[in-house]
Each structure stands twice: as structure tokens, then as C-alpha cells.
Short mmCIF file of C-alpha atoms in Angstrom, two decimals:
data_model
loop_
_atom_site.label_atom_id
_atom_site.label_comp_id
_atom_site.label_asym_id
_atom_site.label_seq_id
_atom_site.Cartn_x
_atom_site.Cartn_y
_atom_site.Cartn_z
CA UNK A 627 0.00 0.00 0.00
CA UNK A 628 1.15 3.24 -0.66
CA UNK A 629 1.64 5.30 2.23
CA UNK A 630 1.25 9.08 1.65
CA UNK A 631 1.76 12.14 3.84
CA UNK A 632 -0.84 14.88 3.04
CA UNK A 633 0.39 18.42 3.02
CA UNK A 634 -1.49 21.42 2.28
CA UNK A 635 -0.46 24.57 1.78
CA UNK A 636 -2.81 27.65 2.10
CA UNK A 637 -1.28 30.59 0.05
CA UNK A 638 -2.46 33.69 -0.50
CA UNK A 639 -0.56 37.17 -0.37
CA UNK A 640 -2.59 37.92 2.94
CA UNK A 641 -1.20 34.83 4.75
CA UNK A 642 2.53 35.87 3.57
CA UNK A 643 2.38 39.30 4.61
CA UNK A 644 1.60 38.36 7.78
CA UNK A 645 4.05 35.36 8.57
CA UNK A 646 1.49 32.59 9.60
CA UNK A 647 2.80 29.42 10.64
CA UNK A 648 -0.26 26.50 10.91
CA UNK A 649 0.16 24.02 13.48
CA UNK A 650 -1.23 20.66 12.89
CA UNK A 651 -0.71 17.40 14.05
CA UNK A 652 0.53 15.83 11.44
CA UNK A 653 2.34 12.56 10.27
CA UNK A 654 5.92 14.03 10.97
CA UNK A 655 6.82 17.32 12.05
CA UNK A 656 6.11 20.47 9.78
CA UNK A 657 9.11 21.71 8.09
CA UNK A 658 10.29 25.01 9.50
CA UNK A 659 9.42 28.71 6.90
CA UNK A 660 11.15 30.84 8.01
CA UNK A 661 10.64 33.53 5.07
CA UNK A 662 8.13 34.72 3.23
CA UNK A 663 10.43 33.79 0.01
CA UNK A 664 11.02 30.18 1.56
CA UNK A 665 6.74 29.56 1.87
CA UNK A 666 6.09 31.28 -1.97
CA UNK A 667 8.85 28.50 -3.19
CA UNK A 668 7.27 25.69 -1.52
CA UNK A 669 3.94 26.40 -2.30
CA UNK A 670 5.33 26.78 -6.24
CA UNK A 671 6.90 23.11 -5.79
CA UNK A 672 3.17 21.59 -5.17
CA UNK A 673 1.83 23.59 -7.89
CA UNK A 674 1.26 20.72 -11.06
CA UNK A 675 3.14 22.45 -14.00
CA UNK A 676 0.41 21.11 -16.18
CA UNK A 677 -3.46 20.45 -15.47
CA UNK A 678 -4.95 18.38 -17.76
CA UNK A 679 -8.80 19.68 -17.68
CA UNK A 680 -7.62 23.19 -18.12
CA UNK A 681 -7.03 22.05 -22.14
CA UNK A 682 -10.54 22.77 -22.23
CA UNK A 683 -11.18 26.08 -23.20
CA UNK A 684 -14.12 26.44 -21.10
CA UNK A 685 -16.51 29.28 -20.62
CA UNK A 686 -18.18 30.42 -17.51
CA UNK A 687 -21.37 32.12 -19.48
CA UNK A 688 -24.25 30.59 -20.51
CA UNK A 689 -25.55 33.47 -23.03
CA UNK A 690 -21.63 33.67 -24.47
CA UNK A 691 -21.82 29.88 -25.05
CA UNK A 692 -24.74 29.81 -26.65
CA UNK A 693 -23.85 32.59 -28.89
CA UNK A 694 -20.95 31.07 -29.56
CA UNK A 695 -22.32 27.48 -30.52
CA UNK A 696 -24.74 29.60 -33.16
CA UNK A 697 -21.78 31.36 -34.70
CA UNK A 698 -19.67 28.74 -34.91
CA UNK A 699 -22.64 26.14 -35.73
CA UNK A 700 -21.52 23.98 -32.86
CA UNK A 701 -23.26 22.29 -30.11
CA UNK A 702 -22.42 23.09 -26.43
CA UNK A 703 -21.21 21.03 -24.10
CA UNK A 704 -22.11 21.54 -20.52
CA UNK A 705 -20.51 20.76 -17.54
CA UNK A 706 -22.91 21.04 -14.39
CA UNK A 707 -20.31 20.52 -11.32
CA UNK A 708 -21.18 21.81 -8.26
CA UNK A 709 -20.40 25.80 -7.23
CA UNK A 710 -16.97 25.83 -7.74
CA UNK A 711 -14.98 28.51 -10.14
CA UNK A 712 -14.53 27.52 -13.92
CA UNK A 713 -10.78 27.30 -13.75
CA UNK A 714 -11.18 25.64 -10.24
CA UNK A 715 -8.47 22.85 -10.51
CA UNK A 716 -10.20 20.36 -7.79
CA UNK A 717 -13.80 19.83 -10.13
CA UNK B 1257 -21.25 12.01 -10.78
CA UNK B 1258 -19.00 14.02 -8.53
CA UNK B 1259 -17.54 16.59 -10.25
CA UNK B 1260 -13.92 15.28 -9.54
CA UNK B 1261 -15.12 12.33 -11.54
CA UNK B 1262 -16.02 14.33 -14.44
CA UNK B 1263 -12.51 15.99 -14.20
CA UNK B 1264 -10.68 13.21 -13.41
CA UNK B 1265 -12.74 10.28 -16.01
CA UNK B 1266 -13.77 12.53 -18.82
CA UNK B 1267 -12.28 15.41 -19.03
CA UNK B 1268 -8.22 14.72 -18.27
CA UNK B 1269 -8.79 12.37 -21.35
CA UNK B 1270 -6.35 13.45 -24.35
CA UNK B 1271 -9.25 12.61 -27.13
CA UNK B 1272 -11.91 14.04 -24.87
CA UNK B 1273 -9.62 16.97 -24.66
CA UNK B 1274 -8.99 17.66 -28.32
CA UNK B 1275 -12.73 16.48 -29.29
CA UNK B 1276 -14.52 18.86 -27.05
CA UNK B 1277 -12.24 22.07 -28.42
CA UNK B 1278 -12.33 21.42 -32.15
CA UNK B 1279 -16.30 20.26 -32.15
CA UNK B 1280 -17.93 21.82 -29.35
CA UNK B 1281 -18.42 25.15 -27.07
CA UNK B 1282 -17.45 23.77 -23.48
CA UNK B 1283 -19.30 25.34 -21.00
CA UNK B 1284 -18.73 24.72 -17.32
CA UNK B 1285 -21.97 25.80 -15.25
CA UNK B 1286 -22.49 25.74 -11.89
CA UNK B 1287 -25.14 23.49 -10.69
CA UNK B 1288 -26.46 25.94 -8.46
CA UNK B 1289 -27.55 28.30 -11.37
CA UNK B 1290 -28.86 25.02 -13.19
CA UNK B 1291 -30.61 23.65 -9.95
CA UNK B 1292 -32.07 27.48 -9.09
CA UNK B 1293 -32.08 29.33 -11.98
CA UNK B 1294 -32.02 33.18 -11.62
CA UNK B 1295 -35.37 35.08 -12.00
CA UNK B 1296 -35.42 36.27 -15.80
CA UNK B 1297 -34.71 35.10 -19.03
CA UNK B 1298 -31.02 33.77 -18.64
CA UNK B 1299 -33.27 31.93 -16.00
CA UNK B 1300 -35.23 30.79 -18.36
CA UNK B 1301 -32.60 29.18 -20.28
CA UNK B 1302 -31.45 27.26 -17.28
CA UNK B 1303 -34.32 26.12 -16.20
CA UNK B 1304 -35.02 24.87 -19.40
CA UNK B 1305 -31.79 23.16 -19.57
CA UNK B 1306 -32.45 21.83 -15.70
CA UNK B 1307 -36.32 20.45 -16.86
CA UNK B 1308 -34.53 17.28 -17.76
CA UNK B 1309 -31.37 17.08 -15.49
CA UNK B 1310 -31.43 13.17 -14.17
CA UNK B 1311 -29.37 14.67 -11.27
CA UNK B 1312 -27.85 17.99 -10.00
CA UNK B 1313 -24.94 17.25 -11.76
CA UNK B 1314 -24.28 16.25 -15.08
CA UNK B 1315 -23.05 16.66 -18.51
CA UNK B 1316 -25.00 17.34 -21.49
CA UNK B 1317 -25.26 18.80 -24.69
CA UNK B 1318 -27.54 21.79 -25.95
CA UNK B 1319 -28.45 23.12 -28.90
CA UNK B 1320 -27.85 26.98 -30.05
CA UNK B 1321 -31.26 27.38 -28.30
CA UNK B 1322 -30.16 25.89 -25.20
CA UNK B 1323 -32.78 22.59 -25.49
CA UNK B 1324 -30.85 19.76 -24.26
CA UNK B 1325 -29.67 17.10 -26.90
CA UNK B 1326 -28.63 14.28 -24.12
CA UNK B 1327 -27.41 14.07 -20.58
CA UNK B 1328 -25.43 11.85 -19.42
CA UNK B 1329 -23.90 10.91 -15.94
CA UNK B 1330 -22.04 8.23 -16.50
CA UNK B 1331 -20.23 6.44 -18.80
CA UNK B 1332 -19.34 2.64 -20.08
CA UNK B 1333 -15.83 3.37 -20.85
CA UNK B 1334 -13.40 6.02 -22.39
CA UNK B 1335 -14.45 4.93 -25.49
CA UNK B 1336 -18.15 5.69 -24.62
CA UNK B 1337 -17.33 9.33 -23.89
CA UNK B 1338 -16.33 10.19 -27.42
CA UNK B 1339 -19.07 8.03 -28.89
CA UNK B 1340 -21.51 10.19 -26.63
CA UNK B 1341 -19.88 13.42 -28.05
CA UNK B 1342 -20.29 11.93 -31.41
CA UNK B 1343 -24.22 11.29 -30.68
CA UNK B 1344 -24.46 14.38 -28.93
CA UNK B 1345 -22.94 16.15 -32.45
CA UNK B 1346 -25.40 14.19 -34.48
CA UNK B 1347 -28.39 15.47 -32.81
CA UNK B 1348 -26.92 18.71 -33.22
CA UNK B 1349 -26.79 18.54 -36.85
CA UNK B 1350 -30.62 17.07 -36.97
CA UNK B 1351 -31.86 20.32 -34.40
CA UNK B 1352 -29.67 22.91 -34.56
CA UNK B 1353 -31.91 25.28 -33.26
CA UNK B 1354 -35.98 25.64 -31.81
CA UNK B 1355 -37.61 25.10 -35.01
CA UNK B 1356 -38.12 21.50 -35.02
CA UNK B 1357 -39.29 20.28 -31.41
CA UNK B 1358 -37.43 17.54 -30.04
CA UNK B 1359 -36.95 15.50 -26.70
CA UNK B 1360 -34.15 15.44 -24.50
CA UNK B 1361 -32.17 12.17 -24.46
CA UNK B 1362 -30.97 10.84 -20.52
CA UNK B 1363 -28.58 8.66 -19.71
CA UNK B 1364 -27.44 7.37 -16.43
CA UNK B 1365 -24.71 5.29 -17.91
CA UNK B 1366 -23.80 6.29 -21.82
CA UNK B 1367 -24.97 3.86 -24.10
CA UNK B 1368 -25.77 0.82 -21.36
CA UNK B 1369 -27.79 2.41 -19.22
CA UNK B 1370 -31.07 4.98 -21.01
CA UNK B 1371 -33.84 7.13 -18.94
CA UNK B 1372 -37.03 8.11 -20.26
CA UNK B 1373 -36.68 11.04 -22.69
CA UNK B 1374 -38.04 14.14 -21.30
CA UNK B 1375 -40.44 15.79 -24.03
CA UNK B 1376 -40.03 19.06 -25.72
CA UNK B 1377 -41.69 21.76 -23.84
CA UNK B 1378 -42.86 23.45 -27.25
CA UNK B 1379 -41.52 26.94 -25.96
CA UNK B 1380 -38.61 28.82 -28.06
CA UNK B 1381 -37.04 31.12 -25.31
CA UNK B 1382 -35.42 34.32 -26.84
CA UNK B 1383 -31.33 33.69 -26.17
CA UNK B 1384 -30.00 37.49 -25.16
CA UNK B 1385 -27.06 37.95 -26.97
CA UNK B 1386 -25.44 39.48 -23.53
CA UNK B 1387 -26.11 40.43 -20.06
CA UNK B 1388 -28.80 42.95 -19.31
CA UNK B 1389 -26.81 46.32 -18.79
CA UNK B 1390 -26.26 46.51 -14.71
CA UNK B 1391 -26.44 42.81 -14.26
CA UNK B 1392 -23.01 40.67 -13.98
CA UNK B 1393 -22.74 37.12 -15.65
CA UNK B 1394 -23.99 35.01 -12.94
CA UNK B 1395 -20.96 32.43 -13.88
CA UNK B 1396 -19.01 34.81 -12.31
CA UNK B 1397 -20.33 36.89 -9.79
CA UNK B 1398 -18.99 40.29 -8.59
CA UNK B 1399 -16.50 40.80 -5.54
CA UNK B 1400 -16.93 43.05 -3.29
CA UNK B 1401 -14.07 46.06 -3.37
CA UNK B 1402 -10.95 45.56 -1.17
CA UNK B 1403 -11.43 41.14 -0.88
CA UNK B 1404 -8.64 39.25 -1.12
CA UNK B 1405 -8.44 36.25 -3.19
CA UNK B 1406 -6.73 33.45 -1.91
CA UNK B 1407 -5.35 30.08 -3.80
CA UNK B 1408 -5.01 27.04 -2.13
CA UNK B 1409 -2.42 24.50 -3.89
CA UNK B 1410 -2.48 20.46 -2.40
CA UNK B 1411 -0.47 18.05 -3.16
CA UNK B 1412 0.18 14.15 -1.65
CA UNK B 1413 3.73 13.45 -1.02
CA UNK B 1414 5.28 10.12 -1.37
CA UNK B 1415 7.25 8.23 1.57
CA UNK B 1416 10.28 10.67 0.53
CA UNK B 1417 8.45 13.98 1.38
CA UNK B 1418 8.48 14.45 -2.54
CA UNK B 1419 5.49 15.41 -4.11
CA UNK B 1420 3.90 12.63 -6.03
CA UNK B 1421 3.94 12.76 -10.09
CA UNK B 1422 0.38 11.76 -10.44
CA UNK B 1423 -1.85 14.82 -10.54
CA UNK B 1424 -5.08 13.45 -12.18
CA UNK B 1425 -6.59 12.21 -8.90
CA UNK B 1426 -8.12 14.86 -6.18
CA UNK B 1427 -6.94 12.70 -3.40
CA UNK B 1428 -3.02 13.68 -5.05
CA UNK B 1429 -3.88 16.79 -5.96
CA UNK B 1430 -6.22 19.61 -5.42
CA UNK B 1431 -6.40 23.43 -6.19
CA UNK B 1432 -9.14 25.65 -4.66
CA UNK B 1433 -9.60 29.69 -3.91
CA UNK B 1434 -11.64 31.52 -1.25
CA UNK B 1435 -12.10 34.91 -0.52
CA UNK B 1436 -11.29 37.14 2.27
CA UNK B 1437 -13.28 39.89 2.98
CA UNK B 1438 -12.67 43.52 4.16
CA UNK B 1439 -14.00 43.08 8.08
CA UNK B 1440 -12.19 39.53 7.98
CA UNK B 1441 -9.32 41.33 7.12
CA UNK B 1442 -10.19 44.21 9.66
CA UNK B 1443 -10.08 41.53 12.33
CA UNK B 1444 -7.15 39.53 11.25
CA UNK B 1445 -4.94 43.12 11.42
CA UNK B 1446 -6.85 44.23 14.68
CA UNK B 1447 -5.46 41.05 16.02
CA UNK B 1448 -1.80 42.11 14.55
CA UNK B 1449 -2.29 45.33 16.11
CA UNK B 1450 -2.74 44.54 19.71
CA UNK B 1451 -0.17 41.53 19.79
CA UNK B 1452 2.77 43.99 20.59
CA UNK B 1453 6.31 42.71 18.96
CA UNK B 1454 5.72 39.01 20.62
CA UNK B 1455 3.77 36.17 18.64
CA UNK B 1456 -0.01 36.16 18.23
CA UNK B 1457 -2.40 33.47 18.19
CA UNK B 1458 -4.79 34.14 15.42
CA UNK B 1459 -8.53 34.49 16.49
CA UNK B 1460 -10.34 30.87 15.47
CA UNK B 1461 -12.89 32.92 13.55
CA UNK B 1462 -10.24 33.72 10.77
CA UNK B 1463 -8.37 30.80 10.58
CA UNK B 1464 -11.09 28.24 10.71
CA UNK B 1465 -12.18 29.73 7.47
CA UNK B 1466 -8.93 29.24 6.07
CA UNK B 1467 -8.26 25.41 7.43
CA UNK B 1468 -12.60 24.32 5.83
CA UNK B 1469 -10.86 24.34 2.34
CA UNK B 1470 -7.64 22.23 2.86
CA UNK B 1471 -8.52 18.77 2.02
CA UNK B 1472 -7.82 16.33 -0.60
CA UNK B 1473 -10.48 14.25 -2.12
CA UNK B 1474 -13.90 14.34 -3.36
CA UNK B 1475 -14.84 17.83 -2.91
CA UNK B 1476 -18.51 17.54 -2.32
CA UNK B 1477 -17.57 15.63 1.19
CA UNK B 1478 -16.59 19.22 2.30
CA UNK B 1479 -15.05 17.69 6.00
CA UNK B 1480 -15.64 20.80 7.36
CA UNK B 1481 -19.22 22.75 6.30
CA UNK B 1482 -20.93 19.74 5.09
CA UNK B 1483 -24.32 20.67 3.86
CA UNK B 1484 -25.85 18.13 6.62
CA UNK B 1485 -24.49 14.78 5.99
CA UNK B 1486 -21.37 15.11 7.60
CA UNK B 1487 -20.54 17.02 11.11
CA UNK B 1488 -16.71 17.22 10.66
CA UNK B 1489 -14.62 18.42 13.70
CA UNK B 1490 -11.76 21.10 13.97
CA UNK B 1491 -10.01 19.36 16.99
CA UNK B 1492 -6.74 21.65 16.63
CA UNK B 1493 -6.42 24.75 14.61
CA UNK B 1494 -3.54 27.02 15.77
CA UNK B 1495 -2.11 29.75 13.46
CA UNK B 1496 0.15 31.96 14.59
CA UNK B 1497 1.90 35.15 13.61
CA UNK B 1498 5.02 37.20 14.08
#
């Protein structure tokens, strides 16, 4: 079985401003960020270089799709996922 | 189908991929606006397009009209996604539009498993060409001056702390944004403010909305603010800043 450690990284420009360090109980120690430099490059190591669903060139609008499909004389395909953003990586 | 299904089954699928650019207009709606459409005539369209959902989530094809050529929630096999997109682009070319009525095709399963077609409601609703002036795209609704958006990046790591090189499945890798708003903020630097030059334990109230979107996994299961299913439980959330 392969045995994973989970690590999740919260980043947003907020958090590194202000230096926040989380403390959870996790499977082995958290490692120690000590700059706001050292968190931006760690979070950039997680990021996947290349997401596969994001080939899609998908819209967000119904009415643009729509017009779209009736200029182009194509039918629309529609994804119904729950609330999430369109470029949302985890739907 | 979860949605993470859909990513991870359908739509990470090279073929899927390249069919779904060259033949199609992808759309990604949310199922709220499908599920409770808006009061006026984008409405319209998506309750039109929600009159024969099989579930709240799905994928299906429309017309230029927006009347659904087939749902589908499932599939057989790879190969049964493309042969549904292949379907779906035949019943395009036989109603393009409104003129000729036509019922909605449902599958559970594409092709094993059919549903009852759901008949054409005989109305032709008028497609606006945009938004009505004063009224954002509810795909993408405003935010409110001063919020900050946040990204959150996960990944699994393997038994070398390394991150691991599968990226297709949610339970190896997720991406997800919030928002912080202005009072959130307001508190978070009041909390700064009064914690002098030594280390300050962050007030639950802000972090706790920070820690409800870092899982992995199926996102529906939200661990965290389940809509009633689930009663997750923060036992230890400690943030901390200097």
C-alpha cells in the first residue's frame, strides 16, 4: 500500500504578509518557513506544471456559449459541477 | 457524478480533450444556477436546460437554443465518452436550433444504461445575446471592493516527502480559492495590532475559514461545512503570527 503524507499549503498574499505558521498534528513534524520567500517556493513546488482539464477552453457564461455554438454552428457542451470557479483545478 | 469524476474520467482524457475544443463550445456551469435558476430570461434558459437534469450534476449537450440534446452521468468506458460526443454532435446537426421540437435524451450510464426522454416543452425562449446592462454574468459573480483572493495549492507526497507525479486524482492533488473579505481582514490586522512585537495566536474565527478548504479528495464531502451529511470536527487549529 502506498503510504502518503498529506500536506497542504494555504497561500495567499494575505497569509505571507503576515508570517502565519499552521500548526497541525501531522504525520511528521512540519518543516520550518522561516521567510516569506522560503513559503512562496514551496507552495510553487506543489503547484502541477500542467493540469490536464484546463485544455478545455471552457466558458463560464451561458448566453456567451450559446452565442458562440450559433456562430460557430456547434453544439455546447455543458458541464454542471457543483459551485466551484470555472478554472477551479479540484472539479 | 461528482464533479472530480467528471474531471478526473472525462475530461483529463487526451481525445476528450482535443474532441470537445475542435467540435464543441465547453461550457462549465455551476449546478447551483442550473438547480435554481435566476429570476429572468437567462433563467429561463437554465431552467429549461435543468427540466430534464437526471441529477444535480451532469453533462449534457444543448443546442444553439439551449434545449438539451442528451445528458449523461455516467459512462461505459473512455471509449463511450467520445461516442456520446459523437451522438451528442449528431443530434446537433438534426436540431440545430428551436424550429423542429425535439426531446431530451438521458442517460445514467452512456450507451448501457437509457432514462425516459423528457419531451419538448414546445416553448422557443429568446437567447440574449449578452447580459442585461447593470447585471453581472452570474458564472461569475462580482466581488466586493478591497477582498482578497486566496489560492489554495495540495499536493500528496510520497514516503520521501516528494510530491507525487500523479496529478489526475483529487486525493493527489487539489487546487481551490476563497475569498477574504474587508471586516475579515479588519479583524485579522486588529489582532496584529494589539499583539505587541511578541507572537499572536490568530482568532479561530479567521483561521477556521482558512483550514474548511484544505482537504484532498472528493470535494462535495466538504469535512468541514458539510451541507448536513457530515458534522466534521476542527479538533486543533492554531495559526500563529510574528
Amino acid at each position: 500500500m502506498k503510504t502518503m503524507k498529506i500536506v497542504i499549503v494555504a497561500g495567499c498574499i494575505a497569509l505571507l504578509c503576515a508570517g502565519t505558521a499552521w500548526a497541525q498534528e501531522a504525520t511528521s513534524p512540519p518543516k520550518k518557513v522561516t521567510t516569506p520567500e522560503a513559503l512562496r517556493n514551496e507552495i510553487e513546488a506543489l503547484k502541477a506544471v500542467k493540469v490536464a482539464w484546463r485544455e478545455i477552453a471552457w466558458k463560464s457564461c451561458l448566453l456567451e456559449g450559446l452565442k458562440e455554438s450559433r456562430a460557430q454552428n456547434k453544439p455546447a457542451l455543458l458541464w454542471v459541477f457543483i459551485d466551484r470557479p470555472v478554472d477551479d483545478a479540484r472539479c | 457524478m461528482f464533479a472530480g469524476a467528471a474531471r478526473e474520467a472525462v475530461f483529463s482524457n487526451s481525445d476528450v480533450i482535443r474532441r470537445d475544443n475542435a467540435h464543441f463550445v465547453p461550457v462549465a456551469l455551476k449546478a447551483g444556477l442550473v438547480n435554481n435558476p435566476p429570476d429572468d430570461e437567462e433563467g429561463l434558459l437554465y431552467r429549461e436546460i435543468g427540466r430534464s437534469k437526471p441529477a444535480p450534476q451532469g453533462i449534457c449537450a444543448v443546442n444553439s437554443a439551449g434545449k438539451v440534446l442528451a445528458w449523461s452521468l455516467m459512462f461505459d468506458d473512455d471509449k463511450s465518452v467520445l461516442a456520446f460526443l459523437d451522438h451528442a454532435a449528431k443530434r446537433f446537426s438534426d436540431y440545430p436550433d428551436a424550429r423542429k421540437p425535439f426531446a431530451a435524451e438521458r442517460y445514467m450510464k452512456y450507451p448501457s444504461m437509457k432514462m425516459d426522454d423528457v419531451e419538448d416543452s414546445g416553448r422557443v425562449l429568446p437567447v440574449p445575446e449578452h447580459h442585461a446592462i447593470g447585471k453581472h454574468c452570474p458564472g461569475a459573480p462580482p466581488i466586493g471592493r478591497g477582498t482578497v483572493l486566496a489560492r489554495i495549492f495540495g499536493r500528496a507526497l510520497d514516503k520521501n516527502d516528494k510530491p507525487v507525479a500523479d496529478t489526475l486524482l483529487q486525493e493527489n492533488y487539489i487546487e481551490d480559492r476563497f475569498n477574504i473579505d474587508v471586516p475579515t481582514q479588519e479583524n485579522l490586522a486588529n489582532a496584529l495590532a494589539d499583539a505587541g512585537k511578541g507572537p499572536v495566536k490568530l482568532p479561530i474565527e479567521i483561521t477556521r475559514q482558512w483550514v474548511k478548504q484544505a482537504y484532498m479528495g472528493v470535494l462535495d464531502v466538504q469535512p468541514l461545512d458539510n451541507p448536513g451529511r457530515i458534522k466534521g470536527e476542527l479538533k486543533k487549529c492554531s495559526f500563529t503570527a510574528t
